[in-house]
Amino acid sequence: MVETLRKIFLADLLTGLWVTFKTQRTSNIVTEQYPLERPRVGERFRGAPRLNNNPENGETLCIGCDLCAKACPENLIVVGTERNKETRRLDLTYFTYDLSRCMFCGLCEDACPVDALELTQDFEMASYTRDGLIWDRQMLEEGPRPTPYTR
Amino acid sequence: MTNHLETSEMVLNMGPQHPSTHGVLRLILKLDGERVKSIECVIGYLHRGVEKIGENRTYAQFAPYVDRMDYVAAVSNGLGYCLAVEKLIGIEAPPRAQFVRVIFAELNRIASHLLWLGTSALDLGAMTALFYTMREREDVLKIFENYCGARLTTHAFRIGGLQYELHDTFEAELLAFCASFPARLDEYERLLTQNPIWVDRLKGIGILTAADCKAYAVSGPVLRAAGLPWDLRKAQPYSSYDQFDFDIPTGQNADSYDRYLVRIEEMRQSLRIIRQALDRIPSGPILAKVPKVLKPAPGEIYSSIEAPKGELGYYIVSDGSLQPWRLRVRPPSFLNLAALEKMAVGALVADVVAIIGTLDFVLGEVDR
């Protein structure tokens, strides 16, 4: 009897529809309005790589140890160094990072002993060309320019 | 005139771009009217040679690649791989790391089941559920992002423990999720469990008996829906799962509807485990002493865990060098998919969609 009444008055359907109507309040909207509003990504977000400079004198923190290149599963980091005759230390000559093959696993930043290489919170790395995804030292230090969006 | 209607059987290609095949699965259906006479799976569209890649990477370097097999349950894949390598080199993660791993693996189980619930409901015509499940999945992914910096392909664990200590807001985020999620689960059940369309499309569809499950080596919720309480978390406890109190939900009818109920209940049990783990999380180191250069002694091991979709096993053969000599993955999706033919022959075409939906496989894992 109850079962029949439930069927006649579509009780199960109404229970389901009630769930839908309950979420119509504007406070329940969870959609992010990207690109108008940028989402806040986590502090540890693994995004665009950056080569950090010493904030005091602007010199690179990289000591050219090549550990990041060795840790990389995709072999996409190339570190060029030169032995400085005076200080007897390695000077960084070039640093290339092939973003087109990067999977943002974070092994390179784990391997870095001086926190020079870091994956940052930037996530807008699209490029019109494949060459544009191979970042040189300058690009890595300055970071990607934020893309302006207009209507 | 009446005798000229064509009544021969028809071959229908379903996929590889069909929205209900959840990826790039191609099914060649032989149809007699609406009835399926035979079904043939064509896989390999997503083959990337992950196992071969594993032979050319060091043990630590291969860890990010396992996330890309079952990409909706990346944490479980990472856990399985880390446990396998730890077994190979004979170390164990510290207790704190084990508890954190349990929390994240169970969160991932919830995320994976949520995605399954939403997409299967979408396939069967209940579009609303998808939006709600995605909303809750977002909460889980946000916790992942705040913890390890990635949402989907997390690479959360390292061999020997964890790379990152828990972030400051972790406990608050997790407690908020634990508080809100049970009510949300009830919401899904209100939407679906008694819904006449949902029940009619799932009940009695795609029956795979316990004996068939064993014959096809099916594992996970599909097996438990057939009434066998087989769960590796209980059967071979790993990562201190033996310290938690939880039940293994089982079904009786071995049909698609029971698989749905089992997965819903599994989410509740996962939440129970998360609560217990959060209460009793020990302090201490998070990374065991792992040699800088991993060079395991020659030998072979097989280690398996209960991933959201079933038994996920890693078989590693080491020849004493830096890289595995052979790395073989036993994916749950691949073996569960093999049982599709058994379930779908004799069913209607629309039922094939329901069966595929409730089997819950990910093509990234089937093809590897």
mmCIF file of N, CA, C and O in Angstrom, chain B residues 41-103:
data_model
loop_
_atom_site.group_PDB
_atom_site.id
_atom_site.type_symbol
_atom_site.label_atom_id
_atom_site.label_comp_id
_atom_site.label_asym_id
_atom_site.label_seq_id
_atom_site.Cartn_x
_atom_site.Cartn_y
_atom_site.Cartn_z
ATOM 1 N N CYS B 41 36.690 -6.660 -27.140
ATOM 2 C CA CYS B 41 37.337 -5.428 -26.711
ATOM 3 C C CYS B 41 38.591 -5.204 -27.533
ATOM 4 O O CYS B 41 39.381 -6.133 -27.714
ATOM 5 N N VAL B 42 38.774 -4.005 -28.024
ATOM 6 C CA VAL B 42 40.020 -3.640 -28.673
ATOM 7 C C VAL B 42 40.680 -2.571 -27.805
ATOM 8 O O VAL B 42 40.119 -1.499 -27.608
ATOM 9 N N ILE B 43 41.823 -2.904 -27.259
ATOM 10 C CA ILE B 43 42.488 -1.961 -26.363
ATOM 11 C C ILE B 43 43.841 -1.584 -26.965
ATOM 12 O O ILE B 43 44.247 -2.118 -27.989
ATOM 13 N N GLY B 44 44.508 -0.692 -26.331
ATOM 14 C CA GLY B 44 45.851 -0.320 -26.770
ATOM 15 C C GLY B 44 45.939 1.088 -27.312
ATOM 16 O O GLY B 44 47.009 1.537 -27.695
ATOM 17 N N TYR B 45 44.829 1.823 -27.336
ATOM 18 C CA TYR B 45 44.869 3.179 -27.876
ATOM 19 C C TYR B 45 45.639 4.141 -26.971
ATOM 20 O O TYR B 45 45.994 5.226 -27.375
ATOM 21 N N LEU B 46 45.812 3.736 -25.726
ATOM 22 C CA LEU B 46 46.494 4.618 -24.778
ATOM 23 C C LEU B 46 47.809 3.999 -24.324
ATOM 24 O O LEU B 46 48.338 4.336 -23.276
ATOM 25 N N HIS B 47 48.334 3.079 -25.141
ATOM 26 C CA HIS B 47 49.545 2.379 -24.715
ATOM 27 C C HIS B 47 50.748 3.310 -24.769
ATOM 28 O O HIS B 47 50.997 3.939 -25.778
ATOM 29 N N ARG B 48 51.460 3.391 -23.655
ATOM 30 C CA ARG B 48 52.637 4.255 -23.605
ATOM 31 C C ARG B 48 53.885 3.485 -23.255
ATOM 32 O O ARG B 48 54.955 4.059 -23.156
ATOM 33 N N GLY B 49 53.744 2.188 -23.030
ATOM 34 C CA GLY B 49 54.915 1.392 -22.699
ATOM 35 C C GLY B 49 55.494 1.718 -21.347
ATOM 36 O O GLY B 49 56.697 1.843 -21.178
ATOM 37 N N VAL B 50 54.624 1.861 -20.353
ATOM 38 C CA VAL B 50 55.082 2.259 -19.020
ATOM 39 C C VAL B 50 56.052 1.225 -18.449
ATOM 40 O O VAL B 50 57.052 1.585 -17.828
ATOM 41 N N GLU B 51 55.753 -0.051 -18.674
ATOM 42 C CA GLU B 51 56.632 -1.077 -18.107
ATOM 43 C C GLU B 51 58.020 -1.001 -18.726
ATOM 44 O O GLU B 51 59.031 -1.212 -18.052
ATOM 45 N N LYS B 52 58.067 -0.701 -20.012
ATOM 46 C CA LYS B 52 59.370 -0.578 -20.672
ATOM 47 C C LYS B 52 60.105 0.670 -20.185
ATOM 48 O O LYS B 52 61.326 0.651 -20.014
ATOM 49 N N ILE B 53 59.349 1.745 -19.974
ATOM 50 C CA ILE B 53 59.967 2.961 -19.433
ATOM 51 C C ILE B 53 60.615 2.634 -18.090
ATOM 52 O O ILE B 53 61.709 3.093 -17.776
ATOM 53 N N GLY B 54 59.926 1.782 -17.308
ATOM 54 C CA GLY B 54 60.447 1.421 -15.998
ATOM 55 C C GLY B 54 61.798 0.750 -16.062
ATOM 56 O O GLY B 54 62.604 0.868 -15.138
ATOM 57 N N GLU B 55 62.049 0.048 -17.163
ATOM 58 C CA GLU B 55 63.344 -0.626 -17.280
ATOM 59 C C GLU B 55 64.465 0.353 -17.609
ATOM 60 O O GLU B 55 65.638 -0.018 -17.571
ATOM 61 N N ASN B 56 64.108 1.565 -18.002
ATOM 62 C CA ASN B 56 65.116 2.546 -18.389
ATOM 63 C C ASN B 56 65.219 3.716 -17.415
ATOM 64 O O ASN B 56 65.783 4.740 -17.746
ATOM 65 N N ARG B 57 64.616 3.580 -16.257
ATOM 66 C CA ARG B 57 64.686 4.638 -15.252
ATOM 67 C C ARG B 57 65.185 4.021 -13.951
ATOM 68 O O ARG B 57 64.984 2.836 -13.711
ATOM 69 N N THR B 58 65.781 4.877 -13.122
ATOM 70 C CA THR B 58 66.140 4.375 -11.801
ATOM 71 C C THR B 58 64.853 4.225 -10.985
ATOM 72 O O THR B 58 63.799 4.696 -11.380
ATOM 73 N N TYR B 59 64.975 3.562 -9.841
ATOM 74 C CA TYR B 59 63.782 3.269 -9.045
ATOM 75 C C TYR B 59 63.063 4.546 -8.629
ATOM 76 O O TYR B 59 61.840 4.619 -8.660
ATOM 77 N N ALA B 60 63.822 5.555 -8.206
ATOM 78 C CA ALA B 60 63.193 6.802 -7.766
ATOM 79 C C ALA B 60 62.599 7.551 -8.952
ATOM 80 O O ALA B 60 61.553 8.188 -8.836
ATOM 81 N N GLN B 61 63.274 7.466 -10.091
ATOM 82 C CA GLN B 61 62.792 8.213 -11.257
ATOM 83 C C GLN B 61 61.499 7.654 -11.822
ATOM 84 O O GLN B 61 60.735 8.375 -12.444
ATOM 85 N N PHE B 62 61.241 6.370 -11.613
ATOM 86 C CA PHE B 62 60.047 5.780 -12.216
ATOM 87 C C PHE B 62 58.781 6.150 -11.458
ATOM 88 O O PHE B 62 57.683 6.040 -11.988
ATOM 89 N N ALA B 63 58.934 6.587 -10.204
ATOM 90 C CA ALA B 63 57.746 6.833 -9.371
ATOM 91 C C ALA B 63 56.720 7.782 -10.004
ATOM 92 O O ALA B 63 55.526 7.532 -9.886
ATOM 93 N N PRO B 64 57.125 8.886 -10.666
ATOM 94 C CA PRO B 64 56.084 9.745 -11.257
ATOM 95 C C PRO B 64 55.285 9.060 -12.374
ATOM 96 O O PRO B 64 54.149 9.430 -12.619
ATOM 97 N N TYR B 65 55.874 8.067 -13.007
ATOM 98 C CA TYR B 65 55.176 7.455 -14.140
ATOM 99 C C TYR B 65 54.003 6.590 -13.691
ATOM 100 O O TYR B 65 53.022 6.461 -14.418
ATOM 101 N N VAL B 66 54.101 5.979 -12.492
ATOM 102 C CA VAL B 66 53.005 5.105 -12.073
ATOM 103 C C VAL B 66 51.735 5.906 -11.808
ATOM 104 O O VAL B 66 50.641 5.372 -11.913
ATOM 105 N N ASP B 67 51.893 7.200 -11.476
ATOM 106 C CA ASP B 67 50.707 8.040 -11.300
ATOM 107 C C ASP B 67 49.890 8.134 -12.578
ATOM 108 O O ASP B 67 48.712 8.435 -12.542
ATOM 109 N N ARG B 68 50.548 7.931 -13.691
ATOM 110 C CA ARG B 68 49.872 8.142 -14.969
ATOM 111 C C ARG B 68 49.219 6.881 -15.519
ATOM 112 O O ARG B 68 48.734 6.889 -16.635
ATOM 113 N N MET B 69 49.231 5.820 -14.740
ATOM 114 C CA MET B 69 48.484 4.628 -15.183
ATOM 115 C C MET B 69 47.012 4.775 -14.808
ATOM 116 O O MET B 69 46.183 5.007 -15.656
ATOM 117 N N ASP B 70 46.724 4.644 -13.526
ATOM 118 C CA ASP B 70 45.359 4.905 -13.084
ATOM 119 C C ASP B 70 45.328 6.335 -12.570
ATOM 120 O O ASP B 70 45.532 6.588 -11.391
ATOM 121 N N TYR B 71 45.061 7.253 -13.477
ATOM 122 C CA TYR B 71 45.241 8.663 -13.115
ATOM 123 C C TYR B 71 44.162 9.177 -12.185
ATOM 124 O O TYR B 71 44.302 10.249 -11.647
ATOM 125 N N VAL B 72 43.062 8.457 -11.988
ATOM 126 C CA VAL B 72 42.109 8.940 -10.992
ATOM 127 C C VAL B 72 42.441 8.397 -9.606
ATOM 128 O O VAL B 72 41.847 8.803 -8.631
ATOM 129 N N ALA B 73 43.387 7.476 -9.523
ATOM 130 C CA ALA B 73 43.822 6.967 -8.220
ATOM 131 C C ALA B 73 45.342 6.958 -8.172
ATOM 132 O O ALA B 73 45.975 5.935 -7.914
ATOM 133 N N ALA B 74 45.928 8.121 -8.440
ATOM 134 C CA ALA B 74 47.384 8.198 -8.552
ATOM 135 C C ALA B 74 48.079 7.881 -7.240
ATOM 136 O O ALA B 74 49.139 7.269 -7.223
ATOM 137 N N VAL B 75 47.461 8.278 -6.122
ATOM 138 C CA VAL B 75 48.106 8.061 -4.831
ATOM 139 C C VAL B 75 48.229 6.562 -4.551
ATOM 140 O O VAL B 75 49.257 6.092 -4.067
ATOM 141 N N SER B 76 47.174 5.801 -4.876
ATOM 142 C CA SER B 76 47.231 4.361 -4.654
ATOM 143 C C SER B 76 48.315 3.731 -5.501
ATOM 144 O O SER B 76 49.031 2.829 -5.051
ATOM 145 N N ASN B 77 48.443 4.189 -6.747
ATOM 146 C CA ASN B 77 49.496 3.658 -7.602
ATOM 147 C C ASN B 77 50.860 3.947 -7.005
ATOM 148 O O ASN B 77 51.728 3.076 -6.976
ATOM 149 N N GLY B 78 51.037 5.172 -6.537
ATOM 150 C CA GLY B 78 52.311 5.533 -5.938
ATOM 151 C C GLY B 78 52.595 4.716 -4.696
ATOM 152 O O GLY B 78 53.723 4.271 -4.481
ATOM 153 N N LEU B 79 51.551 4.491 -3.886
ATOM 154 C CA LEU B 79 51.723 3.690 -2.669
ATOM 155 C C LEU B 79 52.146 2.271 -3.024
ATOM 156 O O LEU B 79 53.086 1.721 -2.432
ATOM 157 N N GLY B 80 51.469 1.684 -4.025
ATOM 158 C CA GLY B 80 51.815 0.318 -4.421
ATOM 159 C C GLY B 80 53.247 0.218 -4.891
ATOM 160 O O GLY B 80 53.978 -0.710 -4.515
ATOM 161 N N TYR B 81 53.667 1.201 -5.679
ATOM 162 C CA TYR B 81 55.034 1.151 -6.203
ATOM 163 C C TYR B 81 56.056 1.336 -5.084
ATOM 164 O O TYR B 81 57.044 0.601 -5.000
ATOM 165 N N CYS B 82 55.806 2.314 -4.203
ATOM 166 C CA CYS B 82 56.756 2.554 -3.115
ATOM 167 C C CYS B 82 56.862 1.333 -2.217
ATOM 168 O O CYS B 82 57.965 0.946 -1.813
ATOM 169 N N LEU B 83 55.722 0.691 -1.913
ATOM 170 C CA LEU B 83 55.770 -0.497 -1.066
ATOM 171 C C LEU B 83 56.547 -1.616 -1.746
ATOM 172 O O LEU B 83 57.290 -2.348 -1.094
ATOM 173 N N ALA B 84 56.371 -1.741 -3.067
ATOM 174 C CA ALA B 84 57.080 -2.799 -3.788
ATOM 175 C C ALA B 84 58.587 -2.579 -3.721
ATOM 176 O O ALA B 84 59.350 -3.511 -3.437
ATOM 177 N N VAL B 85 59.027 -1.339 -3.968
ATOM 178 C CA VAL B 85 60.471 -1.075 -3.952
ATOM 179 C C VAL B 85 61.019 -1.211 -2.531
ATOM 180 O O VAL B 85 62.121 -1.730 -2.326
ATOM 181 N N GLU B 86 60.211 -0.766 -1.553
ATOM 182 C CA GLU B 86 60.660 -0.907 -0.165
ATOM 183 C C GLU B 86 60.824 -2.375 0.206
ATOM 184 O O GLU B 86 61.755 -2.748 0.928
ATOM 185 N N LYS B 87 59.923 -3.200 -0.297
ATOM 186 C CA LYS B 87 60.050 -4.641 -0.033
ATOM 187 C C LYS B 87 61.303 -5.187 -0.701
ATOM 188 O O LYS B 87 62.003 -6.041 -0.148
ATOM 189 N N LEU B 88 61.591 -4.665 -1.895
ATOM 190 C CA LEU B 88 62.754 -5.155 -2.634
ATOM 191 C C LEU B 88 64.052 -4.807 -1.925
ATOM 192 O O LEU B 88 64.976 -5.634 -1.863
ATOM 193 N N ILE B 89 64.141 -3.603 -1.379
ATOM 194 C CA ILE B 89 65.392 -3.233 -0.719
ATOM 195 C C ILE B 89 65.339 -3.494 0.778
ATOM 196 O O ILE B 89 66.297 -3.230 1.490
ATOM 197 N N GLY B 90 64.205 -4.017 1.269
ATOM 198 C CA GLY B 90 64.133 -4.459 2.656
ATOM 199 C C GLY B 90 64.093 -3.348 3.675
ATOM 200 O O GLY B 90 64.725 -3.446 4.731
ATOM 201 N N ILE B 91 63.378 -2.268 3.396
ATOM 202 C CA ILE B 91 63.195 -1.239 4.412
ATOM 203 C C ILE B 91 61.701 -1.050 4.620
ATOM 204 O O ILE B 91 60.884 -1.533 3.843
ATOM 205 N N GLU B 92 61.379 -0.350 5.686
ATOM 206 C CA GLU B 92 59.973 -0.077 5.967
ATOM 207 C C GLU B 92 59.823 1.400 6.293
ATOM 208 O O GLU B 92 60.682 1.983 6.955
ATOM 209 N N ALA B 93 58.731 1.979 5.833
ATOM 210 C CA ALA B 93 58.494 3.393 6.112
ATOM 211 C C ALA B 93 58.211 3.576 7.601
ATOM 212 O O ALA B 93 57.639 2.693 8.234
ATOM 213 N N PRO B 94 58.589 4.713 8.183
ATOM 214 C CA PRO B 94 58.315 4.970 9.595
ATOM 215 C C PRO B 94 56.808 5.019 9.853
ATOM 216 O O PRO B 94 56.028 5.279 8.931
ATOM 217 N N PRO B 95 56.393 4.779 11.120
ATOM 218 C CA PRO B 95 54.946 4.717 11.414
ATOM 219 C C PRO B 95 54.182 5.963 10.981
ATOM 220 O O PRO B 95 53.076 5.865 10.452
ATOM 221 N N ARG B 96 54.781 7.134 11.195
ATOM 222 C CA ARG B 96 54.069 8.359 10.814
ATOM 223 C C ARG B 96 53.790 8.380 9.312
ATOM 224 O O ARG B 96 52.686 8.703 8.868
ATOM 225 N N ALA B 97 54.807 8.003 8.553
ATOM 226 C CA ALA B 97 54.638 7.982 7.100
ATOM 227 C C ALA B 97 53.556 6.981 6.707
ATOM 228 O O ALA B 97 52.747 7.246 5.815
ATOM 229 N N GLN B 98 53.526 5.837 7.407
ATOM 230 C CA GLN B 98 52.523 4.826 7.064
ATOM 231 C C GLN B 98 51.115 5.356 7.301
ATOM 232 O O GLN B 98 50.208 5.135 6.484
ATOM 233 N N PHE B 99 50.926 6.083 8.409
ATOM 234 C CA PHE B 99 49.589 6.610 8.697
ATOM 235 C C PHE B 99 49.197 7.667 7.674
ATOM 236 O O PHE B 99 48.061 7.695 7.205
ATOM 237 N N VAL B 100 50.142 8.545 7.338
ATOM 238 C CA VAL B 100 49.832 9.574 6.340
ATOM 239 C C VAL B 100 49.498 8.910 5.009
ATOM 240 O O VAL B 100 48.555 9.311 4.310
ATOM 241 N N ARG B 101 50.236 7.864 4.690
ATOM 242 C CA ARG B 101 49.953 7.151 3.441
ATOM 243 C C ARG B 101 48.551 6.569 3.449
ATOM 244 O O ARG B 101 47.843 6.607 2.439
ATOM 245 N N VAL B 102 48.153 6.009 4.586
ATOM 246 C CA VAL B 102 46.807 5.437 4.681
ATOM 247 C C VAL B 102 45.762 6.524 4.457
ATOM 248 O O VAL B 102 44.807 6.343 3.703
ATOM 249 N N ILE B 103 45.965 7.681 5.103
ATOM 250 C CA ILE B 103 44.984 8.764 4.947
ATOM 251 C C ILE B 103 44.854 9.149 3.479
ATOM 252 O O ILE B 103 43.755 9.248 2.933
#
